Amino acid sequence: MNPIPEVLRLVIYLTCLILFAALNAAYLVWVERKGAGHIQRRIGPKEVGPFGLLQPLADGIKLMTKQLFLPAGVDPVLFKVAPILLLVPAVMSFVTIPFSETLVARDINLGLLMIFAFASVNVLGVLIGGWASNNKYAVISAARAVSQNVAYEIPMLITVITMVMVTQTMNLNEIVMQQPNIFKWYVFRFTASPLMPVAFLIFFICSLAETNRAPFDLAEAESELIAGAYTEYPGMGFGVFFMGEYANIVIGCAVTTILFLGGWQCPFGLAPGWWWFLAKLYLLIWTVVWIRWTYPRVQFYALLNLSWKVLIPISLVNLLLTGAMIKVF
Amino acid sequence: MLLDTIKKELAAVALSTEEEVSAEDLAATETPETVERAEGEAPAEAPEGKEEEKPRPPIMETDYRAKGFHLDVQVAPDKVVEAAKILYKENFFIEAVTGVDWLKEEEFEVVYDYNNMAELCRVVVRTRVPRSTPQLPTISEVYAGANWHERETHDFFGIEFMGHPDLSPLLLPEDADFHPLLKDYTP
Amino acid sequence: MSEFALSQTQETFVMNLGPQHPATHGVLRVKLTMDGEYVVRAEPVLGYIHRMHEKMGENRTWAKFLPNTGRMDYLHALAYNHGHVMAVERAAGIEVPERAEYLRVITTELNRISSHLLWFGAFVLDLGGFTPLLYAFDDREQILDLLEGVTGSRLTYCYYRFGGVYNDVEDDFLVGTKAFISRLRSRLPMYHGLVTKNIILIKRLKDIGPIPPDMVTRYGATGPVARGSGFNFDLRKNEPYSVYPEFDFDIPVYTECDSMARYMVRMDEMEQSMRIIEQAIDKLPEGPVKAKKVPKTLKPPAGDYYCAVEAARGSFGVRIVSDGTNTPYRLKLRSPTYSNLSLFEEASEGMLLADALALMGSLDLVIPEIDR
């Protein structure tokens, strides 16, 4: 039998996952800043530790030592709940992510469904945070975040439905197992649907929009809304929001990796394992960072138009096409 | 040429010496000159002639190289709107409105700078209002851009532009009750 | 513009944009009445950095006011220097030696490029693109270094004097300027490739923030704002001053009236400025850089004088009223952005917040110059 009791196993996993989320948040900030520095022909953080590697630590200490100040007029309960509402679903989603064939906290059958169930909760964090802040910028940001999430959830979920139709399962590990090498990755699985690369793009764009990343970072557009829903948050309140944001990015990229890029499988069928998963994951995350520091921000209605007028029709066409192909072949 | 057209048109609103007498009887220096002609639509030949020594004709072409503008028009305070309308019709744009505090003469001079984008022609329209009752109509209905310039002039000199939509301090603090560019202003 | 008509009965709210806000680039405050994301009314509130330069002008000598001019538009300080010295030279009848005029043109055009570069970066930053700012600063840094070598300061220059310039330039400067121009020539295509042709940027700017020609006339907008609305109006051509008639350059004019047109005007202007500088360096005559016999205490004859120059943001005018003493009786400074910003209230009506900010960015505001 299993030498470790199930409860203990879960506790260890959860601790590790929270640590993973926190470390990712901290070091993705570092990657972001270093990457931005590289893209902008400057050095980026370099003072704290070698290559500024301890900078996230310094930032974390700074944020934690700050007073959790409640601005006048905020709703005290919702104001404090909101960051947690953003972070917890993101961390929960990690539970079903298969880092390798065996390295998964809970290999449940409806893993994909669970991730998207949690993903739709985290917009609530931004909404409540913006609303509770009693700040007009934050309210506008909350409204933007909600309409953006509603708009992009639809093409994203349609694409997911397509994927479920193709893979015939919602278990993430099984989906990964169906893609043993690069030719069987779903992004190149033209036998399932000729539009698979498009589906991948739609999914990636949607996960950018869902996680409020540039060029779709309208909810915290600095030059318009200062910091959007997070404007009034001091110290670690802001820090938790930040962690939640980055955890969401990691989740988004992880799901993309699993659905389309073969998860922990090696492109050439050699030595599959968590290293491949992390390599693909961080490659995608780097792409996200790269996009942020390259493109200007889209305008709000252009963003909604992109979803309603472009992405949703295409993903619907893809859905129908896939359905037809499944029926015919 | 634009300069000639606008000169002709502005002659209609330019200050005639006769009006000056009736408008400001207290201005001792300006009164004694001869009444040339009544304000009217006649061609603007008459004011060009060299009169005495001191008084300047109400409408005159200036030496551009020396002064930096082409046409210098003096109008009565209630004629600035008409002048603005004429200039607007000829596609002039407003560069600035400003005041000058002539403490000795107990007068404010309000100066409107116009320029034209198509052809270089700088027109300066001036008017004088008594320092005790500095009031004149606003041209912000003709030139929307004059709104801020007039507000600024009100800030700095306390000149009131009648009919201006909002004369609250623009550059000065909103509770400012002083006018810093007055020559007798002491902070 | 707006795809949904504003309904009359909807609730509106007032939002303060500034005085501390990332998009206002300084201490400008805009009182926005918003209907959701739409701007119903945007009322700029000025004066947060008002320093009353005009009063300062009245209580110091003509020459002592020179440093003040560099502190209005700190991005194109030399044009403001130029406006003031030209006005006083006109009033006092001072002739400027030719070499000095050429040096003025070279330095002021360099300064114009640096101003446009900064605007370019900051404008794209307004639109959410971070990286071009750093690239633009990289280039701008070269100009600041060059100008520092000549003028001694990096931002608030005070280089021109009545009747010339403070000191002659060295060959290093001319060589460095030429090197810089060839560098910028190779960089501008990159900017166009990275930014101008970016589909997101085009979508953000095209047909956004229209300023019809009629509005330009009514508000007296000048500079790139007027040129983006189809007016071929640039004082360097229309009212040729200094030695500008000697040079062969074009005035970029776009008739689209939108933010993209204003963007393109400034981008093209940098190229034209480079052309001017190159010609000026090639033609740079030998000779003195300061007029002889400029009296220590200037006493321009009584009267009023006007002089305007084309600054990076539009025509900057100086009206001098002299009473024949060694201080100005009245010194009126006509700053271009003051007029350019005044049209914002009308132009931004009914726009989306993000578009209104794009429009504001395209006006190229420098707050200390508006507030003076």
PDB file of C-alpha atoms in Angstrom, chain A residues 21-40 42-60 63 213 242-243 246-247 249-250 282 285-286 289-290 292-293:
ATOM      1  CA  ALA A  21       2.598  29.548  -6.720  1.00  0.00           C
ATOM      2  CA  ALA A  22       4.330  31.999  -4.406  1.00  0.00           C
ATOM      3  CA  LEU A  23       7.781  31.332  -5.807  1.00  0.00           C
ATOM      4  CA  ASN A  24       6.439  31.632  -9.300  1.00  0.00           C
ATOM      5  CA  ALA A  25       4.805  34.925  -8.491  1.00  0.00           C
ATOM      6  CA  ALA A  26       8.014  36.220  -6.971  1.00  0.00           C
ATOM      7  CA  TYR A  27      10.333  34.986  -9.665  1.00  0.00           C
ATOM      8  CA  LEU A  28       8.041  35.760 -12.542  1.00  0.00           C
ATOM      9  CA  VAL A  29       8.216  39.349 -11.385  1.00  0.00           C
ATOM     10  CA  TRP A  30      11.956  39.010 -11.553  1.00  0.00           C
ATOM     11  CA  VAL A  31      11.731  37.382 -15.001  1.00  0.00           C
ATOM     12  CA  GLU A  32       9.372  40.108 -16.080  1.00  0.00           C
ATOM     13  CA  ARG A  33      11.694  42.837 -14.900  1.00  0.00           C
ATOM     14  CA  LYS A  34      14.811  41.217 -16.257  1.00  0.00           C
ATOM     15  CA  GLY A  35      13.019  40.428 -19.493  1.00  0.00           C
ATOM     16  CA  ALA A  36      11.729  43.947 -19.780  1.00  0.00           C
ATOM     17  CA  GLY A  37      15.209  45.176 -19.117  1.00  0.00           C
ATOM     18  CA  HIS A  38      16.605  42.966 -21.820  1.00  0.00           C
ATOM     19  CA  ILE A  39      13.943  44.001 -24.317  1.00  0.00           C
ATOM     20  CA  GLN A  40      14.429  47.648 -23.460  1.00  0.00           C
ATOM     21  CA  ARG A  42      18.841  48.067 -20.006  1.00  0.00           C
ATOM     22  CA  ILE A  43      19.966  45.819 -17.210  1.00  0.00           C
ATOM     23  CA  GLY A  44      16.989  45.445 -14.945  1.00  0.00           C
ATOM     24  CA  PRO A  45      17.331  44.588 -11.260  1.00  0.00           C
ATOM     25  CA  LYS A  46      20.937  43.882 -10.360  1.00  0.00           C
ATOM     26  CA  GLU A  47      21.636  45.251  -6.911  1.00  0.00           C
ATOM     27  CA  VAL A  48      20.129  42.635  -4.594  1.00  0.00           C
ATOM     28  CA  GLY A  49      22.031  39.400  -4.912  1.00  0.00           C
ATOM     29  CA  PRO A  50      23.658  38.085  -8.073  1.00  0.00           C
ATOM     30  CA  PHE A  51      21.717  39.227 -11.136  1.00  0.00           C
ATOM     31  CA  GLY A  52      19.229  40.764  -8.748  1.00  0.00           C
ATOM     32  CA  LEU A  53      18.016  37.305  -7.875  1.00  0.00           C
ATOM     33  CA  LEU A  54      17.140  38.315  -4.353  1.00  0.00           C
ATOM     34  CA  GLN A  55      15.127  41.279  -5.552  1.00  0.00           C
ATOM     35  CA  PRO A  56      11.789  39.439  -5.225  1.00  0.00           C
ATOM     36  CA  LEU A  57      12.699  38.663  -1.632  1.00  0.00           C
ATOM     37  CA  ALA A  58      13.390  42.316  -0.963  1.00  0.00           C
ATOM     38  CA  ASP A  59      10.138  43.255  -2.653  1.00  0.00           C
ATOM     39  CA  GLY A  60       8.262  40.686  -0.628  1.00  0.00           C
ATOM     40  CA  LEU A  63       5.332  44.599   0.870  1.00  0.00           C
ATOM     41  CA  ARG A 213      -2.139  40.569 -19.479  1.00  0.00           C
ATOM     42  CA  PHE A 242      -0.080  40.258  -7.647  1.00  0.00           C
ATOM     43  CA  MET A 243       0.551  36.681  -6.624  1.00  0.00           C
ATOM     44  CA  TYR A 246       0.914  35.554 -11.707  1.00  0.00           C
ATOM     45  CA  ALA A 247      -0.552  32.292 -10.470  1.00  0.00           C
ATOM     46  CA  ILE A 249      -0.740  33.300 -15.756  1.00  0.00           C
ATOM     47  CA  VAL A 250       0.984  30.105 -14.738  1.00  0.00           C
ATOM     48  CA  TYR A 282       8.154  28.801 -18.983  1.00  0.00           C
ATOM     49  CA  ILE A 285       5.247  32.436 -19.908  1.00  0.00           C
ATOM     50  CA  TRP A 286       8.219  34.085 -21.533  1.00  0.00           C
ATOM     51  CA  VAL A 289       6.189  38.592 -20.972  1.00  0.00           C
ATOM     52  CA  TRP A 290       7.585  39.260 -24.393  1.00  0.00           C
ATOM     53  CA  ARG A 292       3.636  42.608 -22.825  1.00  0.00           C
ATOM     54  CA  TRP A 293       6.792  44.559 -23.437  1.00  0.00           C
TER      55      TRP A 293
END
